[in-house]
């Protein structure tokens, strides 16, 4: 009887999961199909009419990537900016958080527990609240930092700084939980053999922490790549420094009715995060569970 109930429960949960997956992906499917439809059909009929009268075109993608005849797209020019912004914005917090997490997990010092709690509490600070003080720091100088009057590609430094600062609390918290769960006997045995903290970090902790590092790297990559607020506020919004998301926001047109650009541009912009996610999906799945199971 228990076996029958378990099978029924399993089938029920599977059916519910399939229904949720279908409902979740249907809008995405509609967006994908709309990206291949002519402009006049997108603006007059629903995407589901494609199955009855299929009219497909690649003009939307041509307009988005190269600008077509009116120069309204040229999204390809902004991909380099997105890469230049995203890669350092992932590496900087990853390295700093690994060092901090190791210190908090395996180095005894006064106030360590309070510092961990404080870092965890910083995750509750909304990003929007920090933008105004951050702009003041860059424009007028603050404490020991001089004013950063940066223009052109030099403005990338401001975006890197902001993304690194916003990502550190979560990164340190995630990696600390994982590193604190490593076998203490392994760390103590290495210390007895004379291993320094640098040796422990590079030869023992770093290989074991790879799932957690990859998990955070994927989350941070997708977050920064899809970010609009920080990029629009700190990058200046020019073609020299603006990422793909800023260009997408301006592609809707003056009256917000250029839907054919947005449907195609959305999938072009999502291509890189999807490739990263699928290529690292196994490590990412393990990273999501990092530190949740011990022993």
Coordinates of C-alpha atoms in Angstrom, one line a residue, residues 11-220:
X11 CA 3.2 10.9 -10.5
X12 CA 1.3 13.7 -9.0
X13 CA 4.4 15.8 -8.3
X14 CA 5.7 15.0 -11.8
X15 CA 2.5 16.1 -13.4
X16 CA 2.5 19.3 -11.4
X17 CA 6.1 20.0 -12.3
X18 CA 5.3 19.4 -16.0
X19 CA 2.4 21.8 -15.9
X20 CA 4.5 24.5 -14.1
X21 CA 7.2 24.1 -16.7
X22 CA 4.8 24.4 -19.6
X23 CA 3.2 27.6 -18.1
X24 CA 6.6 29.0 -17.3
X25 CA 8.1 28.5 -20.8
X26 CA 5.0 29.4 -22.8
X27 CA 5.7 33.2 -22.7
X28 CA 9.3 32.6 -23.7
X29 CA 8.2 30.4 -26.6
X30 CA 5.8 33.2 -27.7
X31 CA 8.7 35.7 -27.5
X32 CA 10.9 33.5 -29.6
X33 CA 8.3 32.9 -32.3
X34 CA 7.5 36.6 -32.4
X35 CA 11.2 37.4 -33.0
X36 CA 10.9 35.7 -36.4
X37 CA 7.6 37.3 -37.4
X38 CA 7.3 40.4 -39.7
X39 CA 6.8 43.8 -37.9
X40 CA 3.3 44.3 -39.2
X41 CA 2.1 40.9 -37.9
X42 CA 3.7 41.4 -34.5
X43 CA 1.9 44.7 -34.0
X44 CA -1.5 43.4 -35.3
X45 CA -1.9 39.7 -34.3
X46 CA -0.8 37.4 -31.5
X47 CA 2.1 35.0 -31.8
X48 CA -0.1 31.9 -31.8
X49 CA -1.4 32.9 -35.2
X50 CA 2.0 31.8 -36.6
X51 CA 0.8 28.2 -36.5
X52 CA -2.1 29.0 -38.9
X53 CA -0.3 31.4 -41.3
X54 CA 3.4 31.0 -40.9
X55 CA 5.3 34.0 -42.1
X56 CA 8.9 34.0 -41.0
X57 CA 11.7 36.5 -41.5
X58 CA 15.2 37.2 -40.2
X59 CA 14.9 41.0 -40.8
X60 CA 14.3 41.6 -37.1
X61 CA 17.7 40.0 -36.2
X62 CA 19.4 41.8 -39.1
X63 CA 18.1 45.1 -37.8
X64 CA 19.1 44.4 -34.3
X65 CA 22.6 43.2 -35.0
X66 CA 23.7 45.5 -37.8
X67 CA 21.1 48.4 -37.7
X68 CA 19.5 47.5 -41.0
X69 CA 18.8 50.5 -43.1
X70 CA 18.1 53.1 -40.4
X71 CA 20.9 52.3 -37.9
X72 CA 18.4 51.6 -35.1
X73 CA 20.0 48.4 -33.9
X74 CA 23.8 47.7 -34.0
X75 CA 23.4 45.6 -30.8
X76 CA 26.6 43.8 -31.8
X77 CA 28.7 46.9 -31.0
X78 CA 27.6 46.7 -27.3
X79 CA 28.5 43.0 -26.8
X80 CA 32.2 43.9 -26.2
X81 CA 31.2 46.4 -23.5
X82 CA 29.1 43.8 -21.8
X83 CA 32.0 41.3 -21.8
X84 CA 34.4 44.0 -20.5
X85 CA 32.0 44.8 -17.7
X86 CA 30.9 41.3 -16.8
X87 CA 34.1 39.3 -16.6
X88 CA 36.0 41.6 -14.2
X89 CA 32.8 42.0 -12.2
X90 CA 32.8 38.3 -11.7
X91 CA 36.5 37.7 -11.0
X92 CA 37.0 40.6 -8.5
X93 CA 34.4 39.6 -6.0
X94 CA 35.2 35.9 -6.5
X95 CA 38.9 36.4 -5.5
X96 CA 38.2 38.8 -2.7
X97 CA 35.3 36.7 -1.3
X98 CA 37.4 33.5 -1.3
X99 CA 40.2 35.2 0.7
X100 CA 37.7 36.7 3.2
X101 CA 35.7 33.4 3.5
X102 CA 38.9 31.4 4.2
X103 CA 39.9 33.9 6.9
X104 CA 36.5 33.9 8.5
X105 CA 36.3 30.1 8.4
X106 CA 39.8 29.0 9.4
X107 CA 41.6 31.8 11.1
X108 CA 40.7 32.6 14.7
X109 CA 40.6 36.3 15.6
X110 CA 38.6 38.5 17.9
X111 CA 35.2 39.6 16.6
X112 CA 35.1 37.0 13.8
X113 CA 31.5 35.8 14.5
X114 CA 30.2 39.4 14.7
X115 CA 31.9 40.1 11.4
X116 CA 30.2 37.1 9.8
X117 CA 26.8 38.3 11.1
X118 CA 27.5 41.8 9.8
X119 CA 28.4 40.6 6.4
X120 CA 25.2 38.5 6.3
X121 CA 23.2 41.6 7.3
X122 CA 24.6 43.6 4.4
X123 CA 22.7 41.4 2.0
X124 CA 19.5 43.1 3.2
X125 CA 20.7 46.6 2.0
X126 CA 18.8 47.4 -1.3
X127 CA 21.1 48.2 -4.2
X128 CA 19.0 51.4 -4.9
X129 CA 19.9 52.8 -1.5
X130 CA 23.6 52.7 -2.2
X131 CA 23.6 54.2 -5.6
X132 CA 23.3 57.9 -4.5
X133 CA 26.2 57.6 -1.9
X134 CA 28.2 55.7 -4.6
X135 CA 27.6 58.5 -7.1
X136 CA 28.7 61.1 -4.5
X137 CA 31.9 59.0 -3.8
X138 CA 32.7 59.0 -7.5
X139 CA 31.9 62.6 -8.2
X140 CA 33.1 64.5 -5.1
X141 CA 35.4 62.2 -3.3
X142 CA 34.9 60.5 0.0
X143 CA 37.2 60.0 3.0
X144 CA 40.5 58.8 1.6
X145 CA 39.2 58.4 -2.0
X146 CA 39.7 61.3 -4.5
X147 CA 37.0 62.3 -6.9
X148 CA 36.8 60.0 -9.9
X149 CA 36.2 62.3 -12.9
X150 CA 36.3 59.5 -15.4
X151 CA 35.2 59.6 -19.0
X152 CA 35.1 57.1 -21.9
X153 CA 36.4 53.6 -21.3
X154 CA 37.8 54.6 -17.9
X155 CA 34.2 54.6 -16.6
X156 CA 34.4 50.8 -16.6
X157 CA 36.2 51.1 -13.3
X158 CA 33.2 52.6 -11.6
X159 CA 30.9 49.8 -12.8
X160 CA 33.4 47.2 -11.7
X161 CA 33.7 48.8 -8.3
X162 CA 29.9 48.9 -7.8
X163 CA 29.3 45.3 -8.9
X164 CA 32.1 44.1 -6.8
X165 CA 30.9 45.9 -3.7
X166 CA 27.3 44.8 -4.2
X167 CA 28.3 41.1 -4.7
X168 CA 30.8 40.7 -1.9
X169 CA 28.3 40.1 1.0
X170 CA 26.5 37.3 -0.8
X171 CA 29.8 35.8 -2.1
X172 CA 31.5 35.8 1.3
X173 CA 28.4 34.3 3.0
X174 CA 28.1 31.6 0.4
X175 CA 31.8 30.6 0.3
X176 CA 32.1 30.9 4.1
X177 CA 29.3 28.4 4.6
X178 CA 31.0 26.0 2.2
X179 CA 34.6 26.4 3.6
X180 CA 33.4 26.1 7.2
X181 CA 32.0 22.7 6.3
X182 CA 35.3 21.2 5.0
X183 CA 36.8 18.4 7.0
X184 CA 38.6 19.8 10.0
X185 CA 40.9 16.8 10.1
X186 CA 42.2 17.6 6.6
X187 CA 43.0 21.2 7.4
X188 CA 44.6 20.3 10.8
X189 CA 46.7 17.5 9.2
X190 CA 48.0 20.0 6.6
X191 CA 48.9 22.5 9.3
X192 CA 50.8 19.8 11.3
X193 CA 52.8 19.1 8.1
X194 CA 53.8 22.8 8.0
X195 CA 51.5 24.1 5.4
X196 CA 51.0 27.9 5.5
X197 CA 47.7 29.6 5.0
X198 CA 48.7 30.3 1.3
X199 CA 49.4 26.6 0.7
X200 CA 46.2 25.6 2.4
X201 CA 44.2 28.0 0.3
X202 CA 45.7 27.2 -3.1
X203 CA 46.4 23.5 -2.8
X204 CA 43.6 22.2 -0.6
X205 CA 40.7 24.7 -0.2
X206 CA 40.6 26.0 -3.8
X207 CA 40.2 22.6 -5.5
X208 CA 37.5 21.5 -2.9
X209 CA 35.7 24.8 -3.2
X210 CA 35.3 24.7 -7.0
X211 CA 31.6 23.9 -7.0
X212 CA 30.8 26.9 -4.7
X213 CA 33.1 29.1 -6.8
X214 CA 31.4 28.1 -10.1
X215 CA 27.9 28.4 -8.5
X216 CA 28.6 32.0 -7.5
X217 CA 30.4 32.8 -10.7
X218 CA 27.4 31.8 -12.8
X219 CA 24.9 33.7 -10.6
X220 CA 27.1 36.8 -10.7

